[in-house]
mmCIF file of C-alpha atoms and ligand atoms in Angstrom:
data_model
loop_
_atom_site.group_PDB
_atom_site.id
_atom_site.type_symbol
_atom_site.label_atom_id
_atom_site.label_comp_id
_atom_site.label_asym_id
_atom_site.label_seq_id
_atom_site.Cartn_x
_atom_site.Cartn_y
_atom_site.Cartn_z
ATOM 1 C CA UNK X 1 -14.308 1.904 0.989
ATOM 2 C CA UNK X 2 -12.250 4.504 0.847
ATOM 3 C CA UNK X 3 -13.897 8.105 0.685
ATOM 4 C CA UNK X 4 -11.636 11.090 1.300
ATOM 5 C CA UNK X 5 -14.021 14.227 1.606
ATOM 6 C CA UNK X 6 -12.387 18.176 1.398
ATOM 7 C CA UNK X 7 -9.150 16.728 2.274
ATOM 8 C CA UNK X 8 -6.284 19.204 2.526
ATOM 9 C CA UNK X 9 -2.991 18.629 4.119
ATOM 10 C CA UNK X 10 0.192 21.192 4.544
ATOM 11 C CA UNK X 11 4.031 20.719 5.431
ATOM 12 C CA UNK X 12 5.402 22.925 7.345
ATOM 13 C CA UNK X 13 9.383 23.811 6.943
ATOM 14 C CA UNK X 14 11.124 26.992 9.094
ATOM 15 C CA UNK X 15 7.526 28.087 9.867
ATOM 16 C CA UNK X 16 6.750 28.476 5.861
ATOM 17 C CA UNK X 17 3.647 26.090 4.961
ATOM 18 C CA UNK X 18 3.415 24.026 1.815
ATOM 19 C CA UNK X 19 -0.004 22.709 0.660
ATOM 20 C CA UNK X 20 0.307 19.370 -0.189
ATOM 21 C CA UNK X 21 -3.165 18.543 -0.803
ATOM 22 C CA UNK X 22 -5.952 21.641 -1.916
ATOM 23 C CA UNK X 23 -9.529 19.977 -0.799
ATOM 24 C CA UNK X 24 -9.286 16.770 -2.590
ATOM 25 C CA UNK X 25 -12.060 14.313 -2.836
ATOM 26 C CA UNK X 26 -12.480 11.022 -4.328
ATOM 27 C CA UNK X 27 -14.121 7.814 -3.877
ATOM 28 C CA UNK X 28 -12.304 4.273 -4.436
ATOM 29 C CA UNK X 29 -14.612 1.320 -5.209
ATOM 30 C CA UNK X 30 -14.322 -2.046 -3.243
ATOM 31 C CA UNK X 31 -13.045 -4.312 -5.443
ATOM 32 C CA UNK X 32 -11.156 -2.127 -7.729
ATOM 33 C CA UNK X 33 -7.626 -1.178 -8.658
ATOM 34 C CA UNK X 34 -7.555 2.356 -8.044
ATOM 35 C CA UNK X 35 -4.612 4.169 -10.138
ATOM 36 C CA UNK X 36 -3.262 7.842 -9.004
ATOM 37 C CA UNK X 37 -0.501 8.971 -11.619
ATOM 38 C CA UNK X 38 1.363 12.468 -11.599
ATOM 39 C CA UNK X 39 3.995 14.155 -12.343
ATOM 40 C CA UNK X 40 6.777 14.826 -8.757
ATOM 41 C CA UNK X 41 5.630 16.917 -6.204
ATOM 42 C CA UNK X 42 1.610 16.715 -7.106
ATOM 43 C CA UNK X 43 0.407 14.961 -3.925
ATOM 44 C CA UNK X 44 0.368 11.758 -5.065
ATOM 45 C CA UNK X 45 2.333 10.093 -1.670
ATOM 46 C CA UNK X 46 0.766 12.564 0.874
ATOM 47 C CA UNK X 47 -2.965 11.419 -0.773
ATOM 48 C CA UNK X 48 -2.381 7.608 -0.490
ATOM 49 C CA UNK X 49 -0.539 8.535 3.299
ATOM 50 C CA UNK X 50 -3.801 10.361 3.824
ATOM 51 C CA UNK X 51 -5.694 6.684 2.744
ATOM 52 C CA UNK X 52 -4.462 4.823 6.185
ATOM 53 C CA UNK X 53 -3.819 8.197 8.574
ATOM 54 C CA UNK X 54 0.434 8.038 8.307
ATOM 55 C CA UNK X 55 -0.733 11.322 7.224
ATOM 56 C CA UNK X 56 -3.317 13.416 9.268
ATOM 57 C CA UNK X 57 -5.115 15.912 7.108
ATOM 58 C CA UNK X 58 -5.691 19.058 8.528
ATOM 59 C CA UNK X 59 -9.418 19.069 7.008
ATOM 60 C CA UNK X 60 -11.758 16.664 5.714
ATOM 61 C CA UNK X 61 -12.200 13.048 6.241
ATOM 62 C CA UNK X 62 -11.367 10.335 5.229
ATOM 63 C CA UNK X 63 -13.772 7.201 5.635
ATOM 64 C CA UNK X 64 -12.938 3.272 5.738
ATOM 65 C CA UNK X 65 -15.843 1.307 5.670
ATOM 66 C CA UNK X 66 -18.277 4.560 6.687
ATOM 67 C CA UNK X 67 -15.498 4.498 9.637
ATOM 68 C CA UNK X 68 -13.986 8.072 9.784
ATOM 69 C CA UNK X 69 -10.050 7.361 10.702
ATOM 70 C CA UNK X 70 -9.466 10.675 12.038
ATOM 71 C CA UNK X 71 -12.268 10.730 14.523
ATOM 72 C CA UNK X 72 -11.040 7.273 15.612
ATOM 73 C CA UNK X 73 -7.848 7.009 18.915
ATOM 74 C CA UNK X 74 -5.543 4.159 20.108
ATOM 75 C CA UNK X 75 -7.212 0.412 19.952
ATOM 76 C CA UNK X 76 -10.303 1.410 17.883
ATOM 77 C CA UNK X 77 -7.446 3.077 15.364
ATOM 78 C CA UNK X 78 -5.015 0.320 14.960
ATOM 79 C CA UNK X 79 -7.859 -2.108 14.369
ATOM 80 C CA UNK X 80 -9.212 0.125 11.699
ATOM 81 C CA UNK X 81 -5.711 0.321 9.978
ATOM 82 C CA UNK X 82 -5.467 -3.637 9.800
ATOM 83 C CA UNK X 83 -7.868 -3.796 7.356
ATOM 84 C CA UNK X 84 -5.416 -2.017 5.402
ATOM 85 C CA UNK X 85 -2.052 -2.777 4.077
ATOM 86 C CA UNK X 86 0.860 -1.502 2.430
ATOM 87 C CA UNK X 87 4.318 -1.371 -0.032
ATOM 88 C CA UNK X 88 6.705 0.981 -0.988
ATOM 89 C CA UNK X 89 8.614 2.262 -2.972
ATOM 90 C CA UNK X 90 11.627 0.734 -0.839
ATOM 91 C CA UNK X 91 10.429 -1.703 0.693
ATOM 92 C CA UNK X 92 11.208 -1.091 3.712
ATOM 93 C CA UNK X 93 11.667 -4.623 5.410
ATOM 94 C CA UNK X 94 13.653 -4.976 8.335
ATOM 95 C CA UNK X 95 17.753 -5.565 7.239
ATOM 96 C CA UNK X 96 18.672 -7.641 10.307
ATOM 97 C CA UNK X 97 15.199 -10.109 9.851
ATOM 98 C CA UNK X 98 15.155 -12.982 7.966
ATOM 99 C CA UNK X 99 12.273 -12.478 5.631
ATOM 100 C CA UNK X 100 9.723 -15.165 7.819
ATOM 101 C CA UNK X 101 10.383 -12.353 10.501
ATOM 102 C CA UNK X 102 9.348 -9.571 8.551
ATOM 103 C CA UNK X 103 6.168 -11.228 8.148
ATOM 104 C CA UNK X 104 6.091 -12.358 11.786
ATOM 105 C CA UNK X 105 6.050 -8.882 12.695
ATOM 106 C CA UNK X 106 2.557 -7.580 11.608
ATOM 107 C CA UNK X 107 1.372 -10.391 13.177
ATOM 108 C CA UNK X 108 2.474 -10.015 16.204
ATOM 109 C CA UNK X 109 2.237 -5.830 15.381
ATOM 110 C CA UNK X 110 -1.788 -7.138 15.631
ATOM 111 C CA UNK X 111 -1.520 -9.090 18.282
ATOM 112 C CA UNK X 112 -2.523 -12.191 15.914
ATOM 113 C CA UNK X 113 -3.442 -15.193 18.132
ATOM 114 C CA UNK X 114 0.389 -16.863 18.936
ATOM 115 C CA UNK X 115 -0.426 -20.756 17.890
ATOM 116 C CA UNK X 116 -1.719 -19.820 14.012
ATOM 117 C CA UNK X 117 1.096 -17.535 13.544
ATOM 118 C CA UNK X 118 3.750 -19.726 11.732
ATOM 119 C CA UNK X 119 1.077 -21.546 9.663
ATOM 120 C CA UNK X 120 -0.493 -17.961 8.109
ATOM 121 C CA UNK X 121 3.304 -15.905 7.814
ATOM 122 C CA UNK X 122 4.283 -19.883 5.668
ATOM 123 C CA UNK X 123 1.135 -19.676 3.663
ATOM 124 C CA UNK X 124 1.648 -15.497 2.673
ATOM 125 C CA UNK X 125 5.235 -16.520 1.905
ATOM 126 C CA UNK X 126 4.069 -19.236 0.121
ATOM 127 C CA UNK X 127 1.164 -17.056 -2.374
ATOM 128 C CA UNK X 128 4.227 -14.460 -3.242
ATOM 129 C CA UNK X 129 6.082 -18.109 -3.945
ATOM 130 C CA UNK X 130 9.211 -17.293 -1.560
ATOM 131 C CA UNK X 131 8.484 -19.907 0.986
ATOM 132 C CA UNK X 132 11.848 -21.856 0.200
ATOM 133 C CA UNK X 133 13.154 -18.180 1.391
ATOM 134 C CA UNK X 134 11.582 -18.248 5.102
ATOM 135 C CA UNK X 135 15.181 -18.121 6.636
ATOM 136 C CA UNK X 136 17.056 -16.055 3.496
ATOM 137 C CA UNK X 137 17.487 -11.689 5.133
ATOM 138 C CA UNK X 138 16.475 -8.887 2.916
ATOM 139 C CA UNK X 139 20.217 -8.343 1.743
ATOM 140 C CA UNK X 140 20.097 -12.095 -0.222
ATOM 141 C CA UNK X 141 17.081 -11.389 -1.567
ATOM 142 C CA UNK X 142 16.465 -9.596 -5.641
ATOM 143 C CA UNK X 143 14.242 -6.303 -5.552
ATOM 144 C CA UNK X 144 11.303 -8.153 -7.113
ATOM 145 C CA UNK X 145 12.054 -10.805 -4.212
ATOM 146 C CA UNK X 146 12.001 -8.357 -1.635
ATOM 147 C CA UNK X 147 8.819 -6.632 -2.587
ATOM 148 C CA UNK X 148 7.216 -10.366 -2.487
ATOM 149 C CA UNK X 149 8.173 -9.963 1.640
ATOM 150 C CA UNK X 150 6.794 -6.783 2.013
ATOM 151 C CA UNK X 151 3.474 -7.766 -0.239
ATOM 152 C CA UNK X 152 3.273 -11.186 2.176
ATOM 153 C CA UNK X 153 3.804 -8.622 5.181
ATOM 154 C CA UNK X 154 1.752 -6.173 4.525
ATOM 155 C CA UNK X 155 -1.444 -9.537 3.008
ATOM 156 C CA UNK X 156 -0.657 -11.769 7.334
ATOM 157 C CA UNK X 157 -3.437 -9.182 8.601
ATOM 158 C CA UNK X 158 -5.754 -10.180 5.893
ATOM 159 C CA UNK X 159 -6.069 -6.567 4.645
ATOM 160 C CA UNK X 160 -9.021 -4.729 2.743
ATOM 161 C CA UNK X 161 -7.385 -2.511 0.921
ATOM 162 C CA UNK X 162 -3.792 -2.596 -0.016
ATOM 163 C CA UNK X 163 -2.323 0.742 -1.300
ATOM 164 C CA UNK X 164 1.255 0.664 -2.982
ATOM 165 C CA UNK X 165 3.100 3.708 -3.244
ATOM 166 C CA UNK X 166 5.600 3.060 -6.739
ATOM 167 C CA UNK X 167 5.444 -0.400 -5.951
ATOM 168 C CA UNK X 168 7.315 -1.111 -9.483
ATOM 169 C CA UNK X 169 9.165 1.856 -9.435
ATOM 170 C CA UNK X 170 12.808 0.387 -8.262
ATOM 171 C CA UNK X 171 12.776 -2.597 -10.441
ATOM 172 C CA UNK X 172 13.436 -3.146 -13.857
ATOM 173 C CA UNK X 173 10.739 -3.681 -16.268
ATOM 174 C CA UNK X 174 10.552 -7.959 -15.955
ATOM 175 C CA UNK X 175 10.632 -7.324 -12.397
ATOM 176 C CA UNK X 176 7.552 -5.251 -13.135
ATOM 177 C CA UNK X 177 5.042 -7.256 -14.961
ATOM 178 C CA UNK X 178 6.358 -9.956 -12.603
ATOM 179 C CA UNK X 179 5.374 -8.313 -9.496
ATOM 180 C CA UNK X 180 1.865 -6.488 -11.088
ATOM 181 C CA UNK X 181 0.325 -9.582 -12.029
ATOM 182 C CA UNK X 182 1.194 -10.228 -8.033
ATOM 183 C CA UNK X 183 -0.903 -7.324 -7.235
ATOM 184 C CA UNK X 184 -4.196 -8.594 -9.800
ATOM 185 C CA UNK X 185 -4.037 -12.066 -8.568
ATOM 186 C CA UNK X 186 -4.209 -10.734 -5.149
ATOM 187 C CA UNK X 187 -7.237 -8.160 -6.535
ATOM 188 C CA UNK X 188 -8.903 -10.791 -8.472
ATOM 189 C CA UNK X 189 -8.272 -13.973 -6.166
ATOM 190 C CA UNK X 190 -8.435 -11.896 -2.387
ATOM 191 C CA UNK X 191 -10.824 -9.285 -3.339
ATOM 192 C CA UNK X 192 -8.588 -6.912 -2.289
ATOM 193 C CA UNK X 193 -9.149 -3.435 -3.072
ATOM 194 C CA UNK X 194 -5.988 -1.823 -4.894
ATOM 195 C CA UNK X 195 -4.769 1.378 -4.774
ATOM 196 C CA UNK X 196 -1.352 2.407 -6.674
ATOM 197 C CA UNK X 197 0.687 5.571 -6.485
ATOM 198 C CA UNK X 198 2.422 5.723 -9.943
ATOM 199 C CA UNK X 199 4.585 8.005 -12.341
ATOM 200 C CA UNK X 200 4.532 5.378 -14.594
ATOM 201 C CA UNK X 201 1.379 5.552 -17.298
ATOM 202 C CA UNK X 202 2.221 2.010 -18.513
ATOM 203 C CA UNK X 203 1.948 1.124 -15.226
ATOM 204 C CA UNK X 204 -1.174 2.289 -14.388
ATOM 205 C CA UNK X 205 -2.380 1.427 -17.660
ATOM 206 C CA UNK X 206 -1.287 -1.954 -17.168
ATOM 207 C CA UNK X 207 -3.557 -2.440 -14.490
ATOM 208 C CA UNK X 208 -5.987 0.372 -13.485
ATOM 209 C CA UNK X 209 -9.820 -0.655 -13.918
ATOM 210 C CA UNK X 210 -10.021 3.677 -12.877
ATOM 211 C CA UNK X 211 -6.907 6.788 -12.639
ATOM 212 C CA UNK X 212 -6.749 10.071 -10.931
ATOM 213 C CA UNK X 213 -5.041 11.881 -12.533
ATOM 214 C CA UNK X 214 -2.220 14.884 -9.993
ATOM 215 C CA UNK X 215 -1.585 18.001 -9.939
ATOM 216 C CA UNK X 216 -0.100 20.687 -7.740
ATOM 217 C CA UNK X 217 -2.024 19.084 -5.104
ATOM 218 C CA UNK X 218 -5.086 18.637 -6.661
ATOM 219 C CA UNK X 219 -6.587 15.518 -8.789
ATOM 220 C CA UNK X 220 -7.087 16.924 -12.368
ATOM 221 C CA UNK X 221 -9.510 14.067 -13.076
ATOM 222 C CA UNK X 222 -10.913 10.229 -12.569
ATOM 223 C CA UNK X 223 -11.168 8.138 -15.256
ATOM 224 C CA UNK X 224 -12.775 4.974 -16.197
ATOM 225 C CA UNK X 225 -9.992 3.020 -17.851
ATOM 226 C CA UNK X 226 -9.894 -0.848 -19.399
ATOM 227 C CA UNK X 227 -6.687 -2.772 -17.911
ATOM 228 C CA UNK X 228 -4.374 -3.784 -20.851
ATOM 229 C CA UNK X 229 -2.863 -6.557 -19.116
ATOM 230 C CA UNK X 230 1.664 -6.854 -18.497
ATOM 231 C CA UNK X 231 3.647 -7.164 -20.799
ATOM 232 C CA UNK X 232 6.919 -6.018 -21.058
HETATM 233 P P1 ADP M 1 4.635 12.782 -5.258
HETATM 234 O O1 ADP M 1 3.964 11.981 -4.122
HETATM 235 O O2 ADP M 1 2.595 13.402 -6.357
HETATM 236 O O3 ADP M 1 5.889 12.968 -5.680
HETATM 237 P P2 ADP M 1 4.563 13.785 -2.214
HETATM 238 O O4 ADP M 1 2.447 13.941 -1.692
HETATM 239 O O5 ADP M 1 5.319 12.910 -2.322
HETATM 240 O O6 ADP M 1 4.379 13.943 -4.029
HETATM 241 O O7 ADP M 1 4.571 15.418 -1.798
HETATM 242 C C1 ADP M 1 3.769 16.417 -1.788
HETATM 243 C C2 ADP M 1 4.742 17.525 -1.845
HETATM 244 O O8 ADP M 1 4.404 17.391 -0.418
HETATM 245 C C3 ADP M 1 5.747 18.126 -2.507
HETATM 246 O O9 ADP M 1 6.388 19.244 -2.709
HETATM 247 C C4 ADP M 1 6.670 17.616 -1.427
HETATM 248 O O10 ADP M 1 8.058 18.627 -1.434
HETATM 249 C C5 ADP M 1 5.740 18.395 -0.101
HETATM 250 N N1 ADP M 1 6.516 17.540 1.065
HETATM 251 C C6 ADP M 1 6.111 15.395 1.203
HETATM 252 N N2 ADP M 1 6.448 14.895 2.246
HETATM 253 C C7 ADP M 1 6.814 15.765 3.450
HETATM 254 C C8 ADP M 1 7.073 16.531 4.574
HETATM 255 N N3 ADP M 1 7.802 15.403 5.547
HETATM 256 N N4 ADP M 1 7.833 17.308 4.245
HETATM 257 C C9 ADP M 1 7.741 18.656 3.997
HETATM 258 N N5 ADP M 1 7.428 18.244 2.915
HETATM 259 C C10 ADP M 1 6.808 17.161 2.319
HETATM 260 P P1 ADP M 2 12.911 -16.189 18.956
HETATM 261 O O1 ADP M 2 11.380 -15.508 20.092
HETATM 262 O O2 ADP M 2 13.673 -16.668 19.142
HETATM 263 O O3 ADP M 2 13.747 -14.691 18.396
HETATM 264 P P2 ADP M 2 12.183 -16.108 15.999
HETATM 265 O O4 ADP M 2 11.767 -15.190 15.833
HETATM 266 O O5 ADP M 2 13.984 -17.354 15.467
HETATM 267 O O6 ADP M 2 12.186 -16.681 17.781
HETATM 268 O O7 ADP M 2 10.729 -17.439 15.872
HETATM 269 C C1 ADP M 2 10.051 -17.325 15.742
HETATM 270 C C2 ADP M 2 8.534 -18.204 15.726
HETATM 271 O O8 ADP M 2 8.447 -18.178 14.245
HETATM 272 C C3 ADP M 2 9.184 -19.566 16.384
HETATM 273 O O9 ADP M 2 8.409 -20.734 16.724
HETATM 274 C C4 ADP M 2 10.156 -20.429 15.526
HETATM 275 O O10 ADP M 2 10.602 -21.195 15.564
HETATM 276 C C5 ADP M 2 9.271 -19.499 14.440
HETATM 277 N N1 ADP M 2 10.174 -19.581 12.441
HETATM 278 C C6 ADP M 2 11.278 -18.401 12.641
HETATM 279 N N2 ADP M 2 11.676 -18.826 11.758
HETATM 280 C C7 ADP M 2 11.310 -20.151 10.976
HETATM 281 C C8 ADP M 2 11.289 -20.342 9.460
HETATM 282 N N3 ADP M 2 11.823 -19.876 8.816
HETATM 283 N N4 ADP M 2 9.535 -21.711 9.217
HETATM 284 C C9 ADP M 2 9.083 -21.629 10.312
HETATM 285 N N5 ADP M 2 9.147 -21.282 11.615
HETATM 286 C C10 ADP M 2 10.215 -20.299 11.892
#
């Protein structure tokens, strides 16, 4: 599903290059929930952002469904990216838009057929249990509800992959369990492949089928695990 081949990425600050990812190779299988764990600064977030070209690699290949992303430009890159949804630690909702309009934006950006937009937004909000909150603004929601809106937005264009960057790190334990349950439902019911970055072993253990351990910009090991469920 996702294939990262010998990818490197450095950041440049005041003429000093800092190697965030060094020669990483990783395969994420279709249908799995793949965890990426490691200490702060290990390169987890950079690796995740390379998977949808939010970061462009200095070297190496990023393939989604055997399509090499770094070779795509313009329209074909936008189309390929629509197969990949993403959620973040701090939700990244648009503060002056309603819940409804936050989800609508992703349909607008994807040129989703106008006549079908309203039904699709409503369907996505129902899926995350927020259909009665459509007219609220993000500031009126709890953290868990905000993450649900972000999930609805990420699912709107029916992605094949959902990238999750510390999706529960801003949430309390009960809300964390609820969001992990939503992610598991998305994986099982919709068949969406999920990659989840976390520094919390409990989160990874509760939901992932495989986990890659990162250290200093490299993958130290990738192991199969048996998800335990998400009791708190
Ligand atoms: P993690 O997600 O494991 O905490 P990151 O991928 O965020 O790690 O960061 C890896 C390294 O790259 C860190 O040392 C971080 O400071 C650096 N880094 C990340 N993003 C940037 C950026 N935009 N500019 C400069 N350095 C960055
Ligand atoms: P505008 O283009 O005037 O900013 P909006 O962004 O408010 O319009 O709404 C865009 C479309 O979505 C309109 O057809 C509107 O009726 C519909 N819409 C907005 N909010 C909701 C909602 N909570 N439930 C259902 N449909 C909505």
